[in-house]
Amino acid sequence: MENYKELLSPLNTEHFKLKNKVVMAPLTRSRSTAGHIPTDIMIQYYGERAGAGLIITEGTSPSLNGVGYPRIPGIYSREQVKAWTPVATAVHKNGGKIFMQLMHSGRISHPDNMSDDAVVFAPSAIRPEETKMYVDGKGELPIPEPTAMSVEDIEHTIEEYVTAAKNAIEAGFDGVEVHSANGYLLDQFLNTGTNKRDDNYGGSVENRCRFTLEVTQRVVAALGKERVGIRLSPNGAMNDLGPFDSQKETFDYLSAKLEEIAPVYIHLVNHESMGAPGLPADIKKNIRDRFSGLLILSGGYDAAKANQDLIDKKGDLVAFGRNFIANPDLVKRFKENASLNDPNPDTFYTPGKEGYIDYPTLEEQKDNA
Ligand SMILES: Cc1cc2nc3c(=O)[nH]c(=O)nc-3n(C[C@H](O)[C@H](O)[C@H](O)COP(=O)(O)O)c2cc1C
């Protein structure tokens, strides 16, 4: 009997085809250099996970100003483009597809993780008081007050997204995912808790959605719609953001406008399995009703639940995060109904190979048995 038939069968839409419906969720692993250049171990890490129908990379900064965390990669310099190229090649060689997640961290940052000429930007000058930022050699530090972006800063940042997206394609990636979730820059504009602006980018639902929509529109114009996805986290509570009064209207409007821009997918975050508030059923349904592109579900999935949600047409693809950290051959394990390795949170963000490219495959486990 075939296991998880729906999950493991190809996605075959007119403009977007994948060998199965398993997506590797974006996972920050902090294995780049202190200067935010990808390293060689990332080639092996992503190459080994090419069994997924689609890999979405870790959050990768489109700007000098967007590298909030230590050792996260960027895609704004020639050196970064060069270092990312063999990563895309390795995934393609192993029969996979890979999108790069463009993550500008906005106020979730610390100047010590950035170059001297970088600025910590936010919609408004409001500190994330409850969130600390890890700095190599110094530990967890309070985050200073960010600089409220001018309209010129916003326009410049949109240009940076477009250049970064083109850089990703130049490096051989199949597309990009615009990260508008989890309390980073674009999500900070959506949320009334962080956006107190009184210009065209704040206040009304339309104004708070403007930056996300302009970035998506411009990146779609540059790359083509089948090469752009977007990640959203309605009701999310990461990085000092929380649910807000007009969130239903905000995500209703956003998904209706995204239907017009037509990126290939919306990727929904649900961090309920990590102790966060869940994704309200009405918001999820409204997004599904308004947006006719692909919907990626994520958060706390195993193969059985993913397969069932696909059969029930709750989404078109399912992303797996922590299971992909610990199981390079996750799809093979699903096919064979094999047990999974457990991820070790102590090495999620530590530099080097440990906890990164040393989780065994099924074959390696059999050899050692
Ligand atoms: C170590 C770690 C790093 C993550 N980094 C990112 C990231 O860079 N971008 C993002 O959108 N989500 C990130 N996430 C969230 C995951 O994409 C995913 O939503 C989450 O792990 C829940 O899915 P899971 O239950 O399958 O692990 C991260 C999660 C973990 C555990």
Coordinates of C-alpha atoms and ligand atoms in Angstrom, one line a residue:
M1 CA 0.0 0.0 0.0
E2 CA 1.3 3.4 -0.9
N3 CA 1.8 5.7 2.1
Y4 CA 0.6 9.3 2.2
K5 CA -0.4 9.2 -1.5
E6 CA -1.8 12.8 -1.7
L7 CA 1.3 14.3 0.1
L8 CA 3.8 12.3 -2.0
S9 CA 2.2 12.7 -5.4
P10 CA 3.3 15.5 -7.7
L11 CA 1.8 19.0 -7.8
N12 CA 0.8 19.6 -11.4
T13 CA -0.6 23.1 -12.0
E14 CA -0.3 24.8 -15.3
H15 CA 2.6 27.0 -14.3
F16 CA 4.0 25.4 -11.2
K17 CA 5.1 21.8 -10.9
L18 CA 6.7 19.9 -8.0
K19 CA 7.6 16.3 -7.6
N20 CA 5.7 16.0 -4.4
K21 CA 3.7 18.3 -2.0
V22 CA 6.3 18.3 0.8
V23 CA 7.9 21.7 1.4
M24 CA 10.9 22.4 3.5
A25 CA 9.9 25.4 5.7
P26 CA 12.3 28.3 6.0
L27 CA 14.6 27.7 8.9
T28 CA 17.2 30.1 10.2
R29 CA 20.3 28.1 11.1
S30 CA 23.0 30.8 11.5
R31 CA 25.7 28.9 9.6
S32 CA 26.9 31.8 7.5
T33 CA 30.0 33.9 8.2
A34 CA 29.9 36.9 10.6
G35 CA 29.8 39.0 7.4
H36 CA 26.6 37.2 6.3
I37 CA 28.2 35.2 3.5
P38 CA 26.9 31.6 3.0
T39 CA 29.4 28.8 3.9
D40 CA 30.2 25.5 2.2
I41 CA 28.4 23.4 4.8
M42 CA 25.2 25.0 3.6
I43 CA 25.7 23.4 0.1
Q44 CA 25.6 19.9 1.7
Y45 CA 22.7 20.8 4.1
Y46 CA 20.4 22.0 1.3
G47 CA 21.6 19.5 -1.3
E48 CA 20.7 16.6 1.1
R49 CA 17.2 17.9 1.6
A50 CA 16.3 18.0 -2.1
G51 CA 13.8 15.2 -1.7
A52 CA 11.3 17.9 -0.8
G53 CA 9.1 19.1 -3.7
L54 CA 10.2 22.6 -2.7
I55 CA 12.8 23.9 -0.3
I56 CA 12.4 27.4 1.0
T57 CA 15.7 28.7 2.4
E58 CA 16.3 30.3 5.8
G59 CA 15.4 34.0 6.1
T60 CA 18.0 35.8 3.9
S61 CA 18.4 39.5 4.1
P62 CA 17.8 41.7 1.0
S63 CA 19.6 44.6 2.7
L64 CA 22.6 45.5 4.9
N65 CA 19.9 46.9 7.2
G66 CA 17.9 43.6 7.4
V67 CA 20.5 41.3 9.0
G68 CA 19.1 41.3 12.6
Y69 CA 20.6 38.0 13.7
P70 CA 24.2 36.8 13.9
R71 CA 25.5 34.7 11.0
I72 CA 22.3 34.8 8.9
P73 CA 23.0 35.1 5.2
G74 CA 22.3 38.0 2.9
I75 CA 21.7 38.3 -0.9
Y76 CA 22.6 42.0 -1.3
S77 CA 26.3 41.7 -2.3
R78 CA 28.2 40.0 -5.2
E79 CA 30.1 37.8 -2.8
Q80 CA 26.8 36.5 -1.4
V81 CA 25.4 35.8 -4.9
K82 CA 28.6 33.8 -5.6
A83 CA 28.4 31.8 -2.4
W84 CA 24.7 31.0 -2.8
T85 CA 25.2 29.7 -6.4
P86 CA 26.5 26.2 -5.5
V87 CA 23.6 25.8 -3.0
A88 CA 21.0 26.1 -5.8
T89 CA 23.2 23.9 -8.0
A90 CA 23.3 21.1 -5.4
V91 CA 19.6 21.2 -4.9
H92 CA 18.9 21.0 -8.7
K93 CA 21.5 18.3 -9.2
N94 CA 19.5 16.2 -6.7
G95 CA 16.2 16.9 -8.5
G96 CA 14.8 19.5 -6.2
K97 CA 13.5 23.1 -6.4
I98 CA 14.5 26.0 -4.1
F99 CA 13.1 29.4 -3.3
M100 CA 15.0 31.9 -1.2
Q101 CA 13.1 33.5 1.6
L102 CA 13.8 37.3 1.7
M103 CA 13.7 38.3 5.3
H104 CA 14.3 41.9 6.4
S105 CA 14.3 41.8 10.2
G106 CA 13.4 45.5 10.7
R107 CA 13.5 46.3 14.4
I108 CA 14.3 42.7 15.5
S109 CA 18.0 43.4 15.3
H110 CA 21.0 44.7 17.1
P111 CA 23.6 47.1 15.7
D112 CA 26.3 44.7 16.9
N113 CA 25.1 42.2 14.4
M114 CA 25.2 44.7 11.6
S115 CA 27.9 46.7 9.8
D116 CA 28.7 50.2 11.0
D117 CA 26.8 51.9 8.1
A118 CA 23.6 49.9 8.6
V119 CA 20.4 51.2 10.3
V120 CA 17.9 49.3 12.4
F121 CA 14.6 50.3 10.7
A122 CA 11.0 50.0 11.8
P123 CA 7.6 51.6 10.9
S124 CA 7.7 53.6 14.1
A125 CA 10.4 54.2 16.8
I126 CA 9.0 51.5 19.2
R127 CA 11.4 49.1 20.9
P128 CA 10.5 45.4 21.1
E129 CA 10.8 45.4 24.9
E130 CA 10.1 41.8 25.5
T131 CA 12.5 40.4 22.9
K132 CA 16.3 40.1 23.3
M133 CA 18.8 39.7 20.6
Y134 CA 21.7 37.3 20.7
V135 CA 25.1 38.8 19.8
D136 CA 28.2 36.5 19.4
G137 CA 30.5 37.0 22.3
K138 CA 28.0 39.1 24.3
G139 CA 24.9 36.9 24.7
E140 CA 21.3 38.0 24.8
L141 CA 21.1 41.9 24.7
P142 CA 18.2 44.3 25.0
I143 CA 17.2 45.7 21.6
P144 CA 17.7 49.5 21.2
E145 CA 15.0 51.8 19.8
P146 CA 14.8 51.5 16.0
T147 CA 14.7 54.4 13.5
A148 CA 11.3 55.1 12.0
M149 CA 11.5 54.8 8.2
S150 CA 11.0 57.8 6.0
V151 CA 9.0 57.4 2.8
E152 CA 12.4 57.6 1.0
D153 CA 13.7 54.8 3.2
I154 CA 10.7 52.7 2.3
E155 CA 11.2 53.3 -1.4
H156 CA 14.9 52.5 -1.2
T157 CA 14.1 49.3 0.7
I158 CA 11.6 48.2 -2.0
E159 CA 14.4 48.7 -4.5
E160 CA 16.6 46.5 -2.3
Y161 CA 14.0 43.7 -2.3
V162 CA 13.8 43.9 -6.1
T163 CA 17.6 43.7 -6.5
A164 CA 17.8 40.9 -4.0
A165 CA 15.2 38.9 -5.8
K166 CA 17.1 39.3 -9.1
N167 CA 20.3 38.3 -7.3
A168 CA 18.6 35.1 -6.1
I169 CA 17.6 34.3 -9.7
E170 CA 21.1 35.1 -10.8
A171 CA 22.4 32.6 -8.2
G172 CA 20.2 29.9 -9.8
F173 CA 17.2 29.9 -7.4
D174 CA 13.8 29.1 -8.8
G175 CA 12.1 31.9 -7.0
V176 CA 11.8 33.9 -3.8
E177 CA 9.4 34.0 -0.8
V178 CA 8.7 37.5 0.6
H179 CA 8.7 37.1 4.4
S180 CA 5.8 39.2 5.6
A181 CA 5.3 37.2 8.8
N182 CA 6.7 36.5 12.3
G183 CA 7.2 40.1 13.5
Y184 CA 9.8 41.1 11.0
L185 CA 9.8 44.4 9.0
L186 CA 6.8 43.9 6.7
D187 CA 4.8 42.3 9.5
Q188 CA 5.7 45.3 11.7
F189 CA 3.9 47.5 9.1
L190 CA 0.8 45.3 9.1
N191 CA 0.3 45.3 12.9
T192 CA -1.2 48.2 14.7
G193 CA 1.0 47.5 17.8
T194 CA 4.2 48.5 15.9
N195 CA 2.8 50.8 13.1
K196 CA 1.8 54.2 14.6
R197 CA 2.4 56.1 11.4
D198 CA 0.1 58.8 10.1
D199 CA 1.2 58.8 6.5
N200 CA 0.3 56.6 3.5
Y201 CA 1.9 53.6 5.3
G202 CA 0.0 53.7 8.6
G203 CA -3.4 54.0 10.1
S204 CA -6.0 52.4 7.8
V205 CA -5.9 48.7 6.7
E206 CA -5.0 49.8 3.2
N207 CA -2.1 51.9 4.4
R208 CA -0.7 49.3 6.7
C209 CA -0.8 46.7 3.9
R210 CA 0.8 49.1 1.4
F211 CA 4.5 48.2 2.0
T212 CA 3.9 44.4 1.8
L213 CA 1.8 44.8 -1.3
E214 CA 4.3 47.2 -3.0
V215 CA 7.2 44.8 -2.3
T216 CA 5.3 41.8 -3.6
Q217 CA 4.0 43.7 -6.7
R218 CA 7.5 45.0 -7.6
V219 CA 9.2 41.6 -7.1
V220 CA 6.5 39.9 -9.1
A221 CA 7.0 42.5 -11.9
A222 CA 10.7 41.8 -11.8
L223 CA 10.6 38.0 -11.6
G224 CA 7.2 36.8 -12.9
K225 CA 4.4 35.6 -10.7
E226 CA 5.3 31.9 -10.7
R227 CA 8.7 32.8 -9.2
V228 CA 7.3 34.7 -6.1
G229 CA 5.5 33.5 -3.0
I230 CA 4.7 35.3 0.3
R231 CA 4.6 34.2 3.9
L232 CA 2.0 35.5 6.3
S233 CA 1.3 34.9 10.0
P234 CA -2.2 36.1 11.0
N235 CA -2.7 36.1 14.7
G236 CA 1.0 35.6 15.1
A237 CA 2.8 36.4 18.4
M238 CA 6.5 36.3 17.6
N239 CA 8.9 39.0 18.3
D240 CA 6.8 41.3 20.5
L241 CA 3.9 41.4 18.1
G242 CA 0.5 40.1 19.1
P243 CA -3.0 39.7 17.7
F244 CA -4.7 43.1 17.0
D245 CA -8.2 44.4 16.7
S246 CA -8.5 44.8 12.9
Q247 CA -6.4 41.7 12.0
K248 CA -9.3 40.0 10.3
E249 CA -10.0 43.0 8.0
T250 CA -6.2 43.4 7.5
F251 CA -5.7 39.8 6.2
D252 CA -9.0 39.8 4.3
Y253 CA -7.9 42.9 2.4
L254 CA -4.3 41.6 2.0
S255 CA -5.5 38.3 0.5
A256 CA -7.9 40.1 -1.9
K257 CA -5.1 42.3 -3.1
L258 CA -2.7 39.4 -3.4
E259 CA -5.2 37.7 -5.6
E260 CA -4.8 40.7 -8.0
I261 CA -0.9 40.6 -7.8
A262 CA -1.1 36.8 -8.1
P263 CA 2.1 35.5 -6.5
V264 CA 2.3 31.7 -7.0
Y265 CA 1.5 31.0 -3.3
I266 CA 0.6 32.2 0.1
H267 CA 2.4 30.3 2.9
L268 CA 0.6 30.4 6.2
V269 CA 2.5 30.2 9.6
N270 CA 0.8 28.5 12.5
H271 CA 3.0 28.3 15.6
E272 CA 0.4 26.7 17.9
S273 CA 2.5 23.6 18.2
M274 CA 5.3 25.9 19.5
G275 CA 3.0 27.3 22.3
A276 CA 1.8 30.4 20.3
P277 CA -1.8 31.3 19.6
G278 CA -3.3 29.3 16.6
L279 CA -4.4 30.5 13.2
P280 CA -8.1 31.5 13.6
A281 CA -10.3 29.3 11.3
D282 CA -12.2 32.3 9.9
I283 CA -9.1 34.1 8.8
K284 CA -7.7 31.0 7.2
K285 CA -11.0 30.3 5.4
N286 CA -11.2 33.9 4.2
I287 CA -7.7 33.7 2.7
R288 CA -8.5 30.4 1.0
D289 CA -11.8 32.0 -0.4
R290 CA -10.1 35.2 -1.6
F291 CA -6.8 33.9 -3.0
S292 CA -7.0 31.4 -5.9
G293 CA -3.2 30.7 -6.0
L294 CA -1.6 27.9 -4.1
L295 CA -1.8 27.7 -0.3
I296 CA 1.0 26.3 1.8
L297 CA 0.1 25.1 5.3
S298 CA 2.7 24.7 8.0
G299 CA 3.1 24.2 11.7
G300 CA 3.2 21.0 13.8
Y301 CA 2.5 18.6 10.9
D302 CA 3.3 15.0 10.6
A303 CA 2.8 13.0 7.3
A304 CA -0.6 11.7 8.3
K305 CA -2.1 15.0 9.2
A306 CA -0.5 16.7 6.1
N307 CA -1.9 14.0 3.8
Q308 CA -5.4 14.4 5.4
D309 CA -5.4 18.2 5.2
L310 CA -4.5 17.9 1.5
I311 CA -7.3 15.4 0.9
D312 CA -9.6 17.8 2.6
K313 CA -8.4 20.6 0.4
K314 CA -7.4 22.8 3.3
G315 CA -4.2 23.7 1.4
D316 CA -2.2 22.6 -1.7
L317 CA 1.2 22.0 -0.1
V318 CA 2.4 21.3 3.4
A319 CA 5.7 22.7 4.9
F320 CA 7.7 20.9 7.6
G321 CA 10.2 22.7 9.7
R322 CA 11.8 21.0 12.7
N323 CA 11.4 17.5 11.1
F324 CA 13.5 18.7 8.2
I325 CA 16.2 19.9 10.6
A326 CA 16.6 16.4 12.0
N327 CA 15.9 14.3 8.9
P328 CA 17.7 15.1 5.7
D329 CA 15.9 12.3 4.0
L330 CA 12.4 13.2 5.4
V331 CA 10.5 12.4 2.2
K332 CA 12.1 8.9 1.9
R333 CA 11.2 8.3 5.6
F334 CA 7.6 9.3 4.8
K335 CA 7.6 6.9 1.8
E336 CA 8.9 4.1 3.9
N337 CA 6.9 5.0 7.0
A338 CA 10.2 5.0 8.9
S339 CA 10.7 6.6 12.3
L340 CA 12.1 10.1 12.5
N341 CA 15.2 11.5 14.2
D342 CA 14.4 14.1 16.9
P343 CA 15.8 17.7 16.4
N344 CA 18.1 19.1 19.0
P345 CA 17.1 22.7 19.8
D346 CA 20.6 23.3 21.4
T347 CA 22.2 23.3 18.0
F348 CA 19.5 25.2 16.0
Y349 CA 21.6 28.4 15.7
T350 CA 25.1 27.3 16.7
P351 CA 27.9 27.7 14.2
G352 CA 29.6 24.7 12.5
K353 CA 28.6 21.2 11.4
E354 CA 27.2 19.8 14.7
G355 CA 23.4 19.6 14.6
Y356 CA 23.5 20.7 11.0
I357 CA 24.9 18.1 8.6
D358 CA 25.4 15.2 11.1
Y359 CA 21.8 14.0 11.4
P360 CA 21.9 10.4 9.9
T361 CA 19.9 9.3 6.9
L362 CA 18.0 6.0 7.0
E363 CA 20.8 4.4 4.9
E364 CA 23.5 5.6 7.4
Q365 CA 21.4 4.2 10.3
K366 CA 21.0 0.9 8.6
D367 CA 24.8 0.7 7.9
N368 CA 25.4 1.3 11.6
A369 CA 22.8 -1.1 12.9
Ligands
LIG1 C1 15.2 26.8 14.2 C2 14.1 27.5 13.5 C3 14.3 28.6 12.6 C4 13.3 29.2 11.9 N1 13.5 30.2 11.0 C5 12.6 30.7 10.3 C6 12.8 31.6 9.2 O1 14.0 32.0 8.9 N2 11.8 32.1 8.5 C7 10.5 31.7 8.8 O2 9.6 32.2 8.1 N3 10.2 30.9 9.7 C8 11.2 30.3 10.5 N4 10.9 29.3 11.4 C9 9.5 28.8 11.5 C10 9.3 27.6 10.7 O3 9.4 27.9 9.3 C11 8.0 26.8 10.9 O4 6.9 27.7 10.7 C12 7.9 26.3 12.4 O5 9.1 25.5 12.7 C13 6.7 25.4 12.6 O6 6.7 24.3 11.7 P1 7.2 22.8 12.3 O7 6.2 22.5 13.4 O8 7.0 21.9 11.2 O9 8.6 22.9 12.9 C14 11.9 28.8 12.2 C15 11.7 27.7 13.1 C16 12.7 27.1 13.7 C17 12.4 25.9 14.7

